[in-house]
Amino acid sequence: MTDRRQKQGKSVFIRTYGCQMNVYDSERMAGLLKPLGYGVVDAPDDADLVILNTCHIREKAAEKVYSELGRLKKIKTARVSAGDEMVIAVAGCVAQAEGPEIIARAPMVDLVVGPQAYHQLPELLARAARECGDVLATDFAVEEKFDRLAEREADGPAAYLTIQEGCDKFCTFCVVPYTRGAEVSRGVDAITAEARSLVAQGVKEITLLGQNVNAWRFAAPAGDAGAQGLAWGLGELCRHLAMIDGLERIRFMTSHPRDIDDGLIAALGEEEKLMPYLHLPVQAGSDKILKAMNRGHTAASYITQIAKIRAARPDIALSGDFIVGFPGETNEDFEATLALVEEVQYASAYSFKYSRRPGTPGAAMPGQVAEDEKNQRLARLQARLEAQRAEFNRAQIGKILPVLFEKSGRHPGQLIGRSPYLQSVHVDAPQSMLGSIAPVRIEDVTPNALAGVLVTKAEAAA
Ligand code: SAH
Ligand code: SF4
Ligand code: F3S
C-alpha cells in the first residue's frame, strides 16, 4: 500500500448513476474539487474521497447505492484500520430523497449532498472533516448554484450543458419533482458563456440538458431594458447558440410533449446546427393510462405533434420512453401502447417496468400489475422497439452521413463517432481526425453501431 503521507495531492473517485444530468453534475463536482488538489481516479480503492452520484428513479437504481455502500464499507474499514482515511459522500437524487435514511443505514457515509447543494462541496467537506462526518445538505438552492461552480473544463469534442433543472409536472409515477425541485431555467448569458468556453476548448457538439429541457424559458430580468419584453423558449435559445462560431451541432434532452411549442418546431426545421434527433417520451398509448399518469397529453395529441415535427424536419429520428404495467393498465391499454409504437416508428427508445416509488401517487393506486404480466409486456414492447431501431439503422446503409469523431475504437486505426441521429459509427480513420466532423459512407450495421468508410468532401457533395 502507498504511504499516504508521501502522496502528492488527493484523489477522488466519482461513480455516476442515472441520467445525463447526473453525468453533468459529476463533471462539475470534479471541477469544484480540482482547485482543492483532488485528481480524478478510476477506482475507489485508494481514493481519498468517494462520491456516489445516485439515481432514485426506479427501485433497482436506488438499491444499487446501498449495495455499493456495502462494498465501500469493506474498503474503508481496511483503510481505517491501516491508519488511513477515506471520505464517503452520497450525492444525487437518492441523497435528496433518503438523506437521513442513508446516514442511519450506512454510518460510514460522511456526507450527503443533494443535487441543488453540491456547489457547497468544498465547505461541506471541511465541515465533514471538522465534525467527523454526518453532514447532510439537501436544501433546494436559493442562490444560483451554477454561479458558484468552477470554470468549465471540456473533456472531448461533445459536451453536456445543463440549462434547466427540476420538474413541475408531477407525473404520478415519478420521483423527479421531489428530488430535483421546481422547474428553474438558467439565464441566457450564463448558458452562452459556458457554451463559448466549451467551444474555445474544442467542443463541436453541445447537448443542452434539463429534466424538462423544453420547459426552458428566458424571462428578462426587471431593469434589463434591452431584453424587456423578450420571451424566449428553447427554439430561440438554440438559434442564439447556433451563432457561436465553431459550434457545429446542438442537441437537447429530455423534452416533454406538453412543452413542445411552434418556436421549437420551427427551429428544428430551419436551424441546420440542430441535429435531427428528438427524444420525446410518451410513456403509454392509452389515454386512460396517460390521464392516470397525469401526463397532460393524449396519444392523439402526441401523434399530431410528431406529424408537425416531421413536416418541419422530415429526416428527424424519434426516440421515446415507455412504462409498462402502470397501475390499472389492462391488456387493452397495453395494446394501445403497441399501436402507438407502430404508428410513430422510433429510431431508438427506452422502456421500463413500472416501479412503485414511495411517496408518489402511483404507489398508492389500486390495480397494481403483477410482476409476471409486466415482464411479458416489457418483452413484447422491447421486441417491437428493437425491430424498429434495427430497421432505422439498416436504412442508413449506402448513405453518406457527417460523423463527429469522439474517441478511439477498440481496433488500432479505428475511431468511433456519432451520426446526426446519435448512432455510434465505427470508421477506420487516423487519430488526427479525433474531434472533427467528416463525411462517412455507411456500409454495415452491427447490433449496436454502424460501420462505414471515410469519403472525400467532393464525394459527399456529389
Ligand atoms: N423528464 C423526463 C424523464 C424523466 S425520468 C420526461 O418527463 O420524460 C426518465 C424515464 O424514466 C421516464 O421517461 C420514465 O419512462 C421512466 N420512469 C420514471 N419513473 C418511473 C417509474 N416509477 N417506474 C418506471 N419507469 C419510470
Ligand atoms: Fe418525471 Fe413527469 Fe417530470 Fe418527467 S415530466 S421528470 S416523468 S414528473
Ligand atoms: Fe435519476 Fe435523478 Fe436523473 S432520479 S434519472 S438521477 S433526475
Coordinates of N, CA, C and O in Angstrom, one line a residue, residues 4 11 34 66 76 105 118 139 145 152-153 163 166 169 204 222 270 314 334 346 367 373 379 452 457:
R4 N 0.4 7.1 2.5 CA -0.4 8.3 2.2 C 0.3 9.6 2.5 O 0.1 10.6 1.9
S11 N -7.1 12.4 -4.1 CA -7.8 11.8 -5.2 C -9.2 11.6 -4.9 O -9.6 11.4 -3.8
K34 N -11.0 20.2 -8.0 CA -9.7 20.3 -8.6 C -8.9 21.3 -7.9 O -7.7 21.1 -7.5
Y66 N -27.1 1.2 -2.0 CA -26.8 0.5 -0.8 C -25.9 -0.6 -0.9 O -25.0 -0.9 -0.1
K76 N -13.3 0.9 3.2 CA -13.0 1.9 4.2 C -12.5 1.3 5.5 O -11.6 1.8 6.1
R105 N -28.7 4.2 7.8 CA -28.4 2.8 7.3 C -26.9 2.6 7.1 O -26.5 1.4 7.1
Y118 N -24.7 20.8 -4.3 CA -23.3 20.3 -4.5 C -22.3 21.4 -4.7 O -21.1 21.2 -4.6
D139 N -30.9 21.0 1.1 CA -31.8 22.1 0.8 C -31.9 22.4 -0.7 O -30.9 22.2 -1.4
K145 N -26.9 28.2 -8.1 CA -25.9 27.1 -7.9 C -24.8 27.3 -9.0 O -23.6 27.2 -8.7
R152 N -15.6 25.9 -16.4 CA -15.9 24.6 -17.0 C -14.7 24.1 -17.9 O -14.2 24.8 -18.7
E153 N -14.4 22.8 -17.6 CA -13.3 22.2 -18.5 C -13.9 21.2 -19.4 O -14.7 20.3 -19.0
I163 N -29.2 23.4 -18.8 CA -29.8 24.7 -18.9 C -31.1 24.9 -18.1 O -31.6 26.0 -17.9
G166 N -35.2 20.6 -12.7 CA -36.4 20.4 -11.9 C -37.6 20.2 -12.8 O -37.6 20.2 -14.0
K169 N -44.2 18.9 -13.3 CA -45.3 18.2 -14.0 C -45.9 17.1 -13.1 O -47.1 16.8 -13.3
K204 N -17.3 20.6 -30.3 CA -18.1 20.9 -31.5 C -19.6 20.6 -31.4 O -20.4 21.1 -32.2
A222 N -36.0 42.2 -14.5 CA -36.5 43.5 -14.5 C -35.4 44.5 -14.5 O -34.3 44.3 -13.9
E270 N -35.5 24.8 -39.3 CA -34.7 25.8 -40.0 C -33.2 25.8 -39.6 O -32.4 26.3 -40.4
P314 N -38.2 16.6 -42.0 CA -38.6 15.2 -42.5 C -37.6 14.1 -42.0 O -38.1 13.0 -41.9
F334 N -52.4 -1.8 -22.9 CA -51.0 -2.1 -23.4 C -51.0 -2.2 -24.9 O -50.1 -1.8 -25.6
Y346 N -40.1 4.4 -34.1 CA -39.0 5.0 -33.3 C -37.6 4.6 -33.8 O -37.5 3.4 -34.2
G367 N -55.0 -1.6 -8.4 CA -54.8 -2.2 -9.7 C -53.3 -2.3 -10.1 O -52.9 -2.2 -11.2
E373 N -46.8 -10.3 -15.4 CA -47.5 -9.6 -16.5 C -46.6 -8.4 -17.0 O -46.5 -8.2 -18.3
A379 N -41.3 -7.5 -22.6 CA -40.6 -8.3 -23.6 C -41.3 -8.0 -25.0 O -40.6 -7.8 -26.0
G452 N -18.6 2.3 -41.3 CA -18.5 3.0 -42.6 C -17.1 3.4 -43.0 O -16.2 3.0 -42.3
K457 N -14.9 15.1 -49.4 CA -15.9 16.1 -49.4 C -16.6 16.2 -50.7 O -17.8 16.4 -50.8

